[in-house]
Short mmCIF file of C-alpha atoms in Angstrom, two decimals:
data_model
loop_
_atom_site.label_atom_id
_atom_site.label_comp_id
_atom_site.label_asym_id
_atom_site.label_seq_id
_atom_site.Cartn_x
_atom_site.Cartn_y
_atom_site.Cartn_z
CA MET A 322 89.44 -101.26 57.95
CA LYS A 323 90.38 -101.05 61.61
CA LYS A 324 88.60 -98.48 63.74
CA PHE A 325 90.48 -95.20 64.18
CA ASP A 326 91.43 -94.53 67.80
CA VAL A 327 91.32 -90.82 68.58
CA GLU A 328 93.80 -91.33 71.43
CA ARG A 329 96.59 -91.67 68.88
CA CYS A 330 96.20 -87.91 68.30
CA PHE A 331 97.18 -87.04 71.88
CA GLY A 332 100.24 -84.79 71.89
CA ILE A 333 101.03 -85.23 68.18
CA ASP A 334 102.76 -82.38 66.34
CA ILE A 335 100.34 -81.03 63.71
CA ASN A 336 101.81 -77.55 63.32
CA PHE A 337 103.05 -78.07 59.75
CA SER A 338 104.21 -75.03 57.78
CA TYR A 339 102.81 -76.38 54.50
CA PHE A 340 99.74 -78.42 53.69
CA GLU A 341 100.86 -81.90 52.68
CA ILE A 342 98.22 -84.61 52.86
CA ASP A 343 100.78 -87.45 52.85
CA LYS A 344 102.44 -85.99 55.96
CA ILE A 345 99.09 -85.80 57.75
CA ILE A 346 98.29 -89.39 56.76
CA GLN A 347 101.64 -90.47 58.17
CA VAL A 348 101.19 -88.61 61.47
CA LEU A 349 97.73 -90.16 61.91
CA GLN A 350 99.18 -93.61 61.04
CA LEU A 351 96.73 -94.16 58.20
CA GLU A 352 99.12 -95.24 55.42
CA SER A 353 97.66 -98.76 55.15
CA GLU A 354 94.07 -97.41 55.09
CA ILE A 355 94.79 -94.75 52.44
CA THR A 356 98.17 -94.60 50.70
CA SER A 357 98.56 -98.36 50.28
CA THR A 358 95.05 -99.02 48.99
CA SER A 359 94.45 -100.22 45.44
CA LYS A 360 92.28 -97.17 44.78
CA ILE A 361 95.10 -94.70 45.48
CA LYS A 362 97.68 -96.86 43.70
CA ARG A 363 95.46 -96.96 40.62
CA LEU A 364 94.90 -93.18 40.64
CA THR A 365 98.60 -92.55 41.19
CA LYS A 366 99.51 -94.82 38.29
CA LEU A 367 97.05 -93.00 36.01
CA HIS A 368 97.79 -89.40 37.03
CA GLY A 369 100.99 -89.34 39.11
CA ASP A 370 101.27 -88.73 42.85
CA ARG A 371 101.37 -84.92 42.47
CA HIS A 372 98.04 -84.62 40.63
CA ARG A 373 95.52 -82.64 42.66
CA ILE A 374 92.75 -85.19 42.12
CA VAL A 375 94.89 -87.77 43.96
CA SER A 376 95.28 -85.38 46.89
CA ILE A 377 91.53 -84.68 46.97
CA VAL A 378 90.68 -88.40 47.05
CA LYS A 379 93.19 -88.90 49.88
CA ARG A 380 91.53 -86.06 51.81
CA GLN A 381 88.12 -87.67 51.31
CA MET A 382 89.44 -91.05 52.45
CA LEU A 383 91.09 -89.53 55.53
CA LEU A 384 87.80 -88.04 56.69
CA ASP A 385 86.13 -91.41 56.05
CA CYS A 386 88.78 -93.10 58.22
CA VAL A 387 88.30 -90.77 61.20
CA LYS A 388 84.50 -90.73 60.87
CA PRO A 389 83.97 -93.13 63.85
CA ALA A 390 86.01 -90.82 66.10
CA LEU A 391 83.92 -87.84 64.98
CA ALA A 392 80.68 -89.73 65.56
CA SER A 393 81.16 -90.79 69.17
CA ASN A 394 81.97 -89.26 72.54
CA LEU A 395 82.96 -85.72 71.57
CA LEU A 396 83.37 -83.97 74.90
CA PRO A 397 81.52 -80.69 75.58
CA TYR A 398 83.39 -77.51 74.73
CA ASP A 399 85.75 -76.37 77.51
CA PRO A 400 86.68 -72.67 77.18
CA TYR A 401 89.28 -73.01 79.95
CA PHE A 402 91.12 -76.04 78.60
CA TYR A 403 94.07 -74.05 77.21
CA ASP A 404 94.52 -72.27 80.54
CA LYS A 405 95.58 -75.55 82.13
CA ASN A 406 99.31 -76.06 82.56
CA VAL A 407 99.17 -79.83 82.70
CA ILE A 408 97.05 -82.64 81.31
CA ALA A 409 95.95 -83.98 84.68
CA ASN A 410 93.57 -86.83 83.89
CA THR A 411 92.13 -89.15 81.27
CA LYS A 412 89.41 -86.69 80.34
CA ASP A 413 91.95 -83.93 79.65
CA ARG A 414 93.98 -86.35 77.57
CA LEU A 415 90.93 -87.24 75.48
CA TYR A 416 89.99 -83.58 75.06
CA ASP A 417 93.51 -82.76 73.83
CA ALA A 418 93.40 -85.64 71.33
CA GLN A 419 90.00 -84.53 70.04
CA GLU A 420 91.16 -80.91 69.69
CA ARG A 421 94.09 -81.99 67.54
CA LEU A 422 91.91 -84.28 65.44
CA LEU A 423 89.28 -81.56 64.87
CA GLU A 424 91.98 -79.09 63.85
CA VAL A 425 93.49 -81.62 61.44
CA CYS A 426 90.03 -82.28 59.97
CA LEU A 427 89.56 -78.57 59.30
CA SER A 428 93.02 -78.42 57.72
CA VAL A 429 92.17 -81.38 55.48
CA ALA A 430 88.77 -79.92 54.58
CA VAL A 431 90.07 -76.51 53.45
CA GLY A 432 93.45 -77.69 52.14
CA LYS A 433 95.51 -75.35 54.31
CA SER A 434 98.18 -76.18 56.84
CA VAL A 435 97.33 -75.99 60.53
CA LYS A 436 100.02 -73.34 60.93
CA SER A 437 98.49 -71.07 58.29
CA LEU A 438 95.02 -71.52 59.81
CA ARG A 439 96.37 -70.56 63.22
CA LYS A 440 98.03 -67.45 61.80
CA LEU A 441 94.71 -66.40 60.34
CA ASP A 442 92.35 -67.39 63.13
CA GLY A 443 94.52 -67.66 66.23
CA ARG A 444 94.03 -70.80 68.32
CA TYR A 445 91.48 -73.24 66.91
CA ASP A 446 88.07 -72.93 68.56
CA SER A 447 86.13 -76.21 68.55
CA ARG A 448 83.02 -74.68 70.13
CA ASP A 449 81.00 -74.80 66.90
CA VAL A 450 81.74 -78.46 66.09
CA ARG A 451 81.26 -79.66 69.66
CA THR A 452 77.99 -77.72 69.98
CA ARG A 453 76.77 -79.25 66.71
CA TYR A 454 77.57 -82.70 68.11
CA GLU A 455 75.64 -81.99 71.33
CA LYS A 456 72.64 -81.04 69.17
CA GLY A 457 72.83 -84.34 67.33
CA GLN A 458 74.49 -82.96 64.20
CA SER A 459 77.29 -84.86 62.48
CA ALA A 460 80.83 -83.48 62.87
CA PHE A 461 81.88 -85.70 59.95
CA LYS A 462 79.25 -84.16 57.65
CA HIS A 463 80.34 -80.69 58.77
CA PHE A 464 83.93 -81.26 57.62
CA ARG A 465 82.93 -83.24 54.54
CA ASN A 466 80.63 -80.41 53.42
CA ILE A 467 83.50 -77.93 53.77
CA LEU A 468 85.76 -80.23 51.73
CA ASN A 469 83.05 -80.59 49.07
CA ASP A 470 82.63 -76.79 48.86
CA TYR A 471 86.37 -76.31 48.36
CA THR A 472 86.83 -79.07 45.76
CA ARG A 473 83.50 -79.41 43.93
CA ASP A 474 84.38 -77.17 40.98
CA TYR A 475 87.75 -78.86 40.44
CA ILE A 476 86.20 -82.34 40.55
CA LEU A 477 83.54 -81.21 38.10
CA ASP A 478 86.23 -79.99 35.67
CA PHE A 479 88.10 -83.26 36.13
CA LYS A 480 85.03 -85.39 35.39
CA GLU A 481 84.23 -83.31 32.32
CA GLY A 482 87.73 -83.69 30.89
CA LYS A 483 88.59 -80.01 31.23
CA LEU A 484 92.01 -80.72 32.79
CA ASN A 485 95.26 -81.82 31.14
CA GLU A 486 97.54 -84.61 32.36
CA HIS A 487 99.05 -82.26 34.96
CA GLY A 488 95.65 -81.41 36.46
CA GLU A 489 95.68 -77.92 34.96
CA GLN A 490 92.72 -76.40 33.15
CA ILE A 491 92.80 -76.82 29.39
CA LYS A 492 92.59 -73.51 27.53
CA PRO A 493 89.71 -73.40 25.05
CA GLN A 494 90.66 -73.45 21.37
CA SER A 495 90.55 -70.12 19.62
CA ASP A 496 88.11 -69.42 16.83
CA THR A 497 90.91 -69.67 14.26
CA ASP A 498 91.88 -73.15 15.46
CA SER A 499 88.38 -74.47 14.86
CA SER A 500 87.47 -72.48 11.76
CA ASP A 501 88.85 -75.03 9.30
CA SER A 502 86.41 -77.69 10.36
CA SER A 503 83.43 -75.47 11.08
CA ASP A 504 81.68 -76.29 7.84
CA THR A 505 81.66 -80.05 8.41
CA SER A 506 81.53 -80.45 12.17
CA GLU A 507 77.76 -80.17 12.47
CA SER A 508 76.98 -82.79 9.81
CA ALA A 509 79.78 -85.14 10.87
CA SER A 510 78.85 -85.09 14.52
CA PRO A 511 75.35 -83.92 15.52
CA ASN A 512 76.37 -84.17 19.18
CA ALA A 513 79.62 -82.20 18.81
CA ASN A 514 78.61 -79.84 21.58
CA GLN A 515 77.18 -82.69 23.68
CA PRO A 516 79.84 -85.42 23.69
CA ARG A 517 78.08 -87.42 26.40
CA THR A 518 74.86 -89.19 25.48
CA GLY A 519 72.41 -90.81 27.84
CA LEU A 520 73.40 -88.56 30.74
CA SER A 521 72.58 -89.79 34.22
CA LEU A 522 70.79 -87.61 36.78
CA ARG A 523 74.09 -86.99 38.56
CA GLN A 524 75.80 -85.96 35.30
CA ARG A 525 72.98 -83.56 34.47
CA SER A 526 73.27 -82.12 37.97
CA LEU A 527 76.99 -81.59 37.51
CA MET A 528 76.37 -79.88 34.17
CA ALA A 529 73.80 -77.59 35.80
CA ARG A 530 76.37 -76.63 38.42
CA ALA A 531 78.88 -75.87 35.67
CA GLU A 532 76.37 -73.59 33.94
CA LYS A 533 75.71 -71.81 37.22
CA LYS A 534 79.44 -71.42 37.74
CA ALA A 535 79.80 -69.94 34.24
CA SER A 536 77.18 -67.29 35.11
CA VAL A 537 79.30 -65.98 38.01
CA VAL A 538 81.17 -62.79 37.06
CA THR A 539 84.70 -62.05 38.29
CA ILE A 540 85.08 -59.45 41.00
CA ASN A 541 86.96 -56.93 38.83
CA ASP A 542 84.42 -57.19 35.99
CA GLU A 543 81.42 -56.85 38.31
CA ILE A 544 82.96 -53.87 40.14
CA LYS A 545 83.34 -52.08 36.80
CA ASP A 546 79.78 -52.99 35.77
CA ALA A 547 78.31 -52.20 39.19
CA LEU A 548 79.87 -48.74 39.50
CA PRO A 549 77.34 -47.10 37.11
CA LEU A 550 74.59 -48.92 39.05
CA TYR A 551 75.98 -47.58 42.34
CA GLU A 552 76.08 -44.06 40.87
CA ASP A 553 72.50 -44.52 39.62
CA ALA A 554 71.46 -45.55 43.13
CA ILE A 555 72.95 -42.34 44.57
CA ALA A 556 71.16 -40.23 41.96
CA ILE A 557 67.84 -42.01 42.53
CA VAL A 558 68.04 -41.54 46.30
CA GLU A 559 68.80 -37.86 45.79
CA SER A 560 65.74 -37.52 43.50
CA GLN A 561 63.57 -39.27 46.11
CA VAL A 562 64.90 -36.88 48.78
CA VAL A 563 63.56 -33.94 46.78
CA MET A 564 60.13 -35.60 46.57
CA PHE A 565 60.29 -36.54 50.26
CA LYS A 566 60.92 -32.92 51.27
CA GLN A 567 57.94 -31.89 49.14
CA GLY A 568 55.70 -34.34 50.99
CA ARG A 569 55.23 -36.61 47.96
CA PRO A 570 55.25 -40.45 48.20
CA PHE A 571 58.16 -42.62 47.09
CA GLU A 572 58.00 -43.77 43.47
CA GLU A 573 57.24 -47.49 43.40
CA SER A 574 58.56 -48.25 39.91
CA VAL A 575 61.80 -46.32 40.46
CA ILE A 576 62.55 -47.85 43.87
CA THR A 577 61.64 -51.44 42.93
CA ASP A 578 63.62 -51.28 39.67
CA LEU A 579 66.69 -50.02 41.53
CA VAL A 580 66.45 -52.73 44.18
CA ASN A 581 65.96 -55.43 41.52
CA ARG A 582 69.12 -54.26 39.74
CA LEU A 583 71.11 -54.22 42.99
CA ILE A 584 69.97 -57.76 43.82
CA ALA A 585 70.88 -58.94 40.30
CA SER A 586 74.39 -57.47 40.67
CA TYR A 587 74.76 -59.08 44.10
CA LYS A 588 73.81 -62.48 42.66
CA ARG A 589 76.42 -62.16 39.90
CA ASN A 590 79.19 -61.44 42.41
CA PRO A 591 78.31 -60.56 46.04
CA SER A 592 81.72 -59.01 46.73
CA ALA A 593 81.45 -56.21 44.16
CA LEU A 594 78.72 -54.14 45.84
CA LEU A 595 80.24 -54.84 49.27
CA CYS A 596 83.46 -53.27 47.92
CA LEU A 597 81.67 -50.33 46.32
CA ARG A 598 80.23 -49.40 49.73
CA PHE A 599 83.63 -47.83 50.35
CA VAL A 600 83.31 -45.36 47.46
CA ARG A 601 82.26 -42.55 49.76
CA SER A 602 82.60 -38.89 50.59
CA PRO A 603 81.82 -37.32 53.98
CA GLU A 604 79.89 -34.55 52.20
CA THR A 605 77.32 -37.03 50.82
CA TYR A 606 77.38 -39.44 53.76
CA LEU A 607 73.65 -39.73 54.36
CA VAL A 608 72.70 -40.60 50.76
CA GLN A 609 75.51 -43.15 50.54
CA HIS A 610 74.56 -44.50 53.96
CA LEU A 611 71.10 -45.43 52.65
CA VAL A 612 72.54 -47.19 49.58
CA GLY A 613 75.09 -48.95 51.80
CA CYS A 614 72.35 -50.14 54.15
CA CYS A 615 70.39 -51.44 51.16
CA VAL A 616 73.41 -53.48 49.98
CA LEU A 617 74.08 -54.84 53.48
CA SER A 618 70.38 -55.70 53.85
CA ILE A 619 70.51 -57.72 50.62
CA HIS A 620 73.63 -59.52 51.86
CA PHE A 621 72.27 -60.25 55.35
CA ALA A 622 68.82 -61.37 54.17
CA THR A 623 70.36 -63.62 51.51
CA THR A 624 72.65 -65.35 54.01
CA LEU A 625 69.66 -65.81 56.33
CA ASN A 626 68.18 -67.91 53.48
CA MET A 627 65.14 -65.68 53.09
CA SER A 628 62.95 -65.96 49.99
CA ASP A 629 63.36 -63.55 47.06
CA ALA A 630 60.24 -61.60 48.09
CA TYR A 631 61.55 -61.07 51.63
CA ILE A 632 65.04 -60.13 50.38
CA LYS A 633 63.47 -57.49 48.13
CA ALA A 634 61.27 -56.10 50.93
CA ILE A 635 64.20 -55.92 53.37
CA ALA A 636 66.37 -54.26 50.71
CA ILE A 637 63.68 -51.58 50.18
CA GLY A 638 63.47 -51.14 53.95
CA GLY A 639 67.26 -50.73 54.13
CA LEU A 640 67.07 -48.02 51.48
CA LEU A 641 64.28 -46.06 53.19
CA PHE A 642 64.46 -46.50 56.99
CA ASP A 643 66.66 -43.43 57.62
CA PHE A 644 65.02 -41.05 55.12
CA GLY A 645 63.59 -38.93 57.95
CA ARG A 646 67.08 -37.62 58.72
CA PHE A 647 66.92 -35.44 55.59
CA LYS A 648 64.41 -33.22 57.42
CA LEU A 649 66.77 -32.60 60.34
CA PRO A 650 68.93 -29.44 60.49
CA THR A 651 72.25 -30.03 58.71
CA PRO A 652 74.39 -28.57 61.55
CA MET A 653 72.84 -31.11 63.93
CA ILE A 654 73.57 -34.05 61.59
CA ASN A 655 77.21 -32.99 61.16
CA LYS A 656 77.83 -31.98 64.78
CA ALA A 657 81.17 -33.37 66.00
CA GLY A 658 80.37 -33.48 69.72
CA LYS A 659 77.57 -35.03 71.73
CA LEU A 660 74.06 -33.76 71.02
CA THR A 661 72.38 -31.70 73.74
CA ASP A 662 69.20 -33.09 75.29
CA SER A 663 67.03 -30.83 73.13
CA GLU A 664 68.99 -31.73 69.99
CA PHE A 665 68.64 -35.43 70.74
CA GLU A 666 64.89 -35.06 71.17
CA MET A 667 64.79 -33.38 67.76
CA PHE A 668 66.98 -36.16 66.29
CA LYS A 669 64.51 -38.82 67.47
CA LYS A 670 61.82 -37.20 65.32
CA HIS A 671 63.49 -38.49 62.15
CA ILE A 672 61.61 -41.76 62.71
CA ASN A 673 58.27 -39.89 62.68
CA PHE A 674 59.32 -38.08 59.50
CA SER A 675 60.19 -41.41 57.86
CA MET A 676 56.93 -43.03 58.98
CA ARG A 677 54.83 -40.26 57.43
CA ALA A 678 56.52 -40.82 54.08
CA ILE A 679 56.14 -44.60 54.35
CA LYS A 680 52.42 -44.29 55.13
CA ALA A 681 51.97 -41.97 52.16
CA SER A 682 53.45 -44.68 49.92
CA ASP A 683 50.70 -47.29 50.12
CA TRP A 684 52.61 -49.82 47.99
CA LEU A 685 55.16 -50.52 50.75
CA VAL A 686 54.78 -53.73 52.79
CA LYS A 687 54.68 -54.12 56.57
CA ILE A 688 58.35 -55.19 56.74
CA VAL A 689 59.40 -51.69 55.69
CA TYR A 690 57.20 -50.11 58.39
CA GLN A 691 58.80 -52.35 61.02
CA MET A 692 62.34 -51.56 59.88
CA VAL A 693 61.63 -47.83 60.09
CA ASP A 694 59.80 -47.95 63.44
CA ASP A 695 62.14 -50.36 65.26
CA HIS A 696 65.69 -49.73 64.01
CA HIS A 697 66.59 -47.55 67.02
CA GLU A 698 64.95 -49.80 69.62
CA LYS A 699 67.35 -51.75 71.85
CA ILE A 700 67.12 -55.24 73.28
CA ASP A 701 67.55 -53.90 76.84
CA GLY A 702 64.64 -51.45 76.41
CA THR A 703 66.70 -48.24 76.38
CA GLY A 704 66.05 -47.40 72.73
CA TYR A 705 63.48 -45.16 71.08
CA PRO A 706 60.84 -44.16 70.03
CA ASN A 707 58.79 -46.61 72.12
CA GLY A 708 61.28 -48.19 74.53
CA LYS A 709 60.55 -51.69 73.23
CA ALA A 710 62.61 -54.56 74.62
CA GLY A 711 63.52 -58.10 73.53
CA GLU A 712 60.80 -59.86 71.58
CA GLU A 713 58.70 -56.69 71.41
CA ILE A 714 61.04 -55.58 68.63
CA SER A 715 60.35 -57.06 65.21
CA ILE A 716 63.04 -59.22 63.63
CA TYR A 717 63.18 -56.79 60.71
CA GLY A 718 63.80 -53.89 63.07
CA LYS A 719 66.60 -55.92 64.67
CA VAL A 720 68.13 -56.57 61.25
CA ALA A 721 67.91 -52.87 60.37
CA ALA A 722 69.56 -51.88 63.67
CA ILE A 723 72.62 -54.05 62.97
CA VAL A 724 72.91 -52.99 59.34
CA ASP A 725 72.50 -49.31 60.27
CA ALA A 726 75.19 -49.50 62.96
CA TYR A 727 77.71 -51.43 60.84
CA ASP A 728 77.41 -49.11 57.85
CA ALA A 729 77.64 -45.99 60.03
CA MET A 730 80.67 -47.30 61.93
CA THR A 731 82.58 -48.17 58.74
CA SER A 732 81.77 -44.90 56.94
CA SER A 733 83.75 -41.68 56.85
CA GLN A 734 81.62 -38.80 58.17
CA SER A 735 82.35 -35.11 58.49
CA HIS A 736 82.69 -35.39 62.26
CA LYS A 737 84.37 -38.78 62.66
CA LYS A 738 86.77 -41.23 61.04
CA PRO A 739 85.56 -44.70 60.08
CA MET A 740 86.28 -47.85 62.06
CA SER A 741 87.78 -50.78 60.22
CA PRO A 742 85.16 -53.43 59.33
CA ALA A 743 86.74 -55.84 61.83
CA GLN A 744 86.60 -53.16 64.57
CA ALA A 745 82.94 -52.51 63.78
CA CYS A 746 82.16 -56.22 64.10
CA ARG A 747 83.82 -56.32 67.51
CA LYS A 748 81.95 -53.19 68.63
CA ILE A 749 78.59 -54.64 67.56
CA ALA A 750 79.42 -57.97 69.21
CA SER A 751 80.23 -56.16 72.45
CA GLU A 752 76.69 -54.74 72.48
CA SER A 753 74.92 -58.07 71.95
CA ASP A 754 71.92 -58.46 74.26
CA LEU A 755 72.18 -54.74 75.05
CA ALA A 756 71.54 -52.83 71.85
CA PHE A 757 71.38 -55.73 69.40
CA ASP A 758 69.84 -59.20 69.21
CA LYS A 759 72.54 -61.70 70.19
CA SER A 760 71.52 -64.41 67.74
CA LEU A 761 71.29 -62.02 64.79
CA VAL A 762 74.62 -60.41 65.69
CA LYS A 763 76.26 -63.82 65.55
CA GLN A 764 74.70 -64.54 62.16
CA PHE A 765 75.65 -61.10 60.83
CA ILE A 766 79.30 -61.48 61.85
CA GLN A 767 79.34 -64.96 60.33
CA CYS A 768 77.98 -63.66 57.01
CA ILE A 769 80.19 -60.56 56.89
CA GLY A 770 83.26 -62.56 58.00
CA ARG A 771 85.63 -62.24 60.95
CA ILE A 772 87.91 -60.22 58.69
CA PRO A 773 85.33 -58.57 56.41
CA ILE A 774 85.67 -57.17 52.90
CA GLY A 775 87.32 -53.75 53.12
CA THR A 776 89.58 -54.62 56.06
CA CYS A 777 93.15 -53.35 55.74
CA VAL A 778 95.65 -56.09 56.61
CA GLU A 779 99.39 -56.59 56.76
CA LEU A 780 100.55 -59.84 55.18
CA SER A 781 103.44 -62.08 56.14
CA ASN A 782 105.23 -61.02 52.92
CA GLY A 783 105.57 -57.46 54.24
CA ARG A 784 102.84 -55.99 52.07
CA VAL A 785 99.68 -54.17 53.11
CA GLY A 786 96.39 -54.54 51.29
CA PHE A 787 92.61 -54.63 51.44
CA VAL A 788 90.40 -57.71 51.64
CA ILE A 789 88.49 -57.84 48.34
CA THR A 790 86.76 -61.22 48.51
CA LEU A 791 86.08 -63.98 51.03
CA ASN A 792 86.15 -67.73 50.39
CA LYS A 793 83.26 -70.13 51.00
CA ALA A 794 84.30 -70.39 54.65
CA LEU A 795 83.99 -66.56 54.81
CA MET A 796 87.69 -66.05 55.41
CA PRO A 797 89.84 -63.60 53.35
CA LYS A 798 90.64 -64.94 49.89
CA LEU A 799 91.68 -62.17 47.50
CA ILE A 800 93.84 -59.37 48.94
CA ARG A 801 94.64 -56.27 46.90
CA GLN A 802 98.23 -55.38 47.92
CA VAL A 803 98.88 -51.62 47.71
CA TYR A 804 101.66 -50.72 50.18
CA LEU A 805 105.12 -51.95 51.22
CA SER A 806 105.27 -51.96 55.00
CA LYS A 807 109.04 -52.03 55.48
CA GLN A 808 109.76 -49.36 52.87
CA GLN A 809 106.68 -47.34 53.94
CA THR A 810 105.79 -46.62 50.36
CA ALA A 811 103.00 -47.34 47.89
CA MET A 812 103.30 -50.13 45.33
CA VAL A 813 101.57 -50.92 42.06
CA PRO A 814 98.32 -52.63 43.18
CA GLN A 815 98.59 -56.39 42.89
CA ASP A 816 96.09 -59.07 43.87
CA ILE A 817 97.10 -62.19 45.78
CA ASP A 818 94.86 -65.21 46.38
CA LEU A 819 95.58 -66.62 49.84
CA GLU A 820 94.09 -69.97 48.87
CA VAL A 821 96.52 -70.36 45.98
CA THR A 822 99.53 -69.53 48.18
CA ALA A 823 98.58 -72.53 50.40
CA GLY A 824 99.91 -70.93 53.58
CA ASP A 825 103.09 -69.38 52.10
CA VAL A 826 101.50 -65.95 52.58
CA SER A 827 99.07 -65.29 55.40
CA ILE A 828 97.50 -62.39 57.26
CA LYS A 829 99.84 -61.08 59.94
CA LYS A 830 97.57 -58.47 61.50
CA ILE A 831 94.77 -55.98 60.90
CA ILE A 832 95.89 -52.37 60.65
CA ALA A 833 94.18 -48.97 60.58
CA ALA A 834 94.24 -47.81 56.95
CA GLN A 835 93.94 -44.12 57.87
CA ASN A 836 97.17 -44.30 59.89
CA ILE A 837 99.10 -44.83 56.65
CA LYS A 838 96.69 -42.68 54.61
CA LEU A 839 95.18 -45.50 52.59
CA LYS A 840 91.59 -45.58 51.32
CA MET A 841 90.11 -48.67 49.75
CA LYS A 842 88.10 -46.65 47.21
CA ASP A 843 91.39 -45.49 45.61
CA TYR A 844 92.32 -49.06 44.65
CA LEU A 845 89.07 -50.64 43.46
CA PHE A 846 89.65 -50.08 39.74
CA ILE A 847 92.86 -51.63 38.43
#
């Protein structure tokens, strides 16, 4: 195989409307290395050239072909490159070629056309890949891991014979179809449920992945199951508020059981609880704010790859860090305008109220103390109660500050309308290194997504809907369409999977749901 020369990518047109791997192979002049190989010819003969498994193997081979170009001489990221009117020198020419190659690699990895990716993300930003390369990380492995994430389940089904000759999933036989032979199947074939004997380590690993996949619950099913849990959480917080006002400690068994159930629901389908955060009423904002912060804490801690014990502790901290506000005067909490100096001094005392309750509950761990004490401290030292700055603030306090701000910004309150999730992310990002830790802000926005769950979007098909789930790259996947933009009228809610449309339908823009009187909570149960 001849070495791939990245210079051949200079100036090439990659802005295809549809994802077509053969077209990309042709543009990169890799027909002889991929399409004409005996491997592809054999697969095509067995399955036909339109079978998805053939396309996946071609995508894998393409990344293998360009691997040398990804492994050497990636130039540092240049934020001003696209401001240049002309390619003036050899370095600019190389940078342009690399940009196009990196964008093609992302397209190949996720199976979407460059055009559809640009519609969703705007211009491709190679900062992440180029920074990884400067740190000694492999750009090839980065794209190959993305490809593996997008295709692993399909390949597993293919290897296990779960697909028909067209590459479609075979429907399981009904009970009636198999009932005739049920009395003899066990004696005739002791391995009827285990058709493969002598499984290799890799095969056992693939089977374990399949079992894990089977344990994942669909978003609609988990939303229905999680709603009673969400309502339980509200009721439990309200019962703890009564005890808190009486000066009694938090109930360990009640709190830990609730958090364990929330974590279990999150593990079954992370999107469900993130959607249920939007089932809110301004009249019960504070109680729902605590439950919302608990859910966001579980999500953030999980994506930070913390252990189960830490996730549980941070979730409890998220549930309790703002409890002190229940001892503040209600008119102050619901005040529409800016607090007076004396009112603000009173507001600050909610941290002291929370700390007294935490100290009275001797079963709580230090993480919870830190989340309570530090969640209003700011990186620049202008926060309260102690004016801590930078590294003086615990990491758990920094996590709580971000979670607290995001949930408050995206919630409807008696004195203010909510921001869209995307707006809230931008607001928090704008206060990096001022109010919030810059590194944690970046990680939070990555885990919540650039266009988070709950964002109202207009699609290229003229419909408006809410983001319900994200894909493995944390980009919008399932959109619940609820409104016809041109006709300015509601429609019967209908889900659309942007990955299945393969670029035919894409996100046109983010819109303010309240401007067209839409609320996500009205469309969660269909």
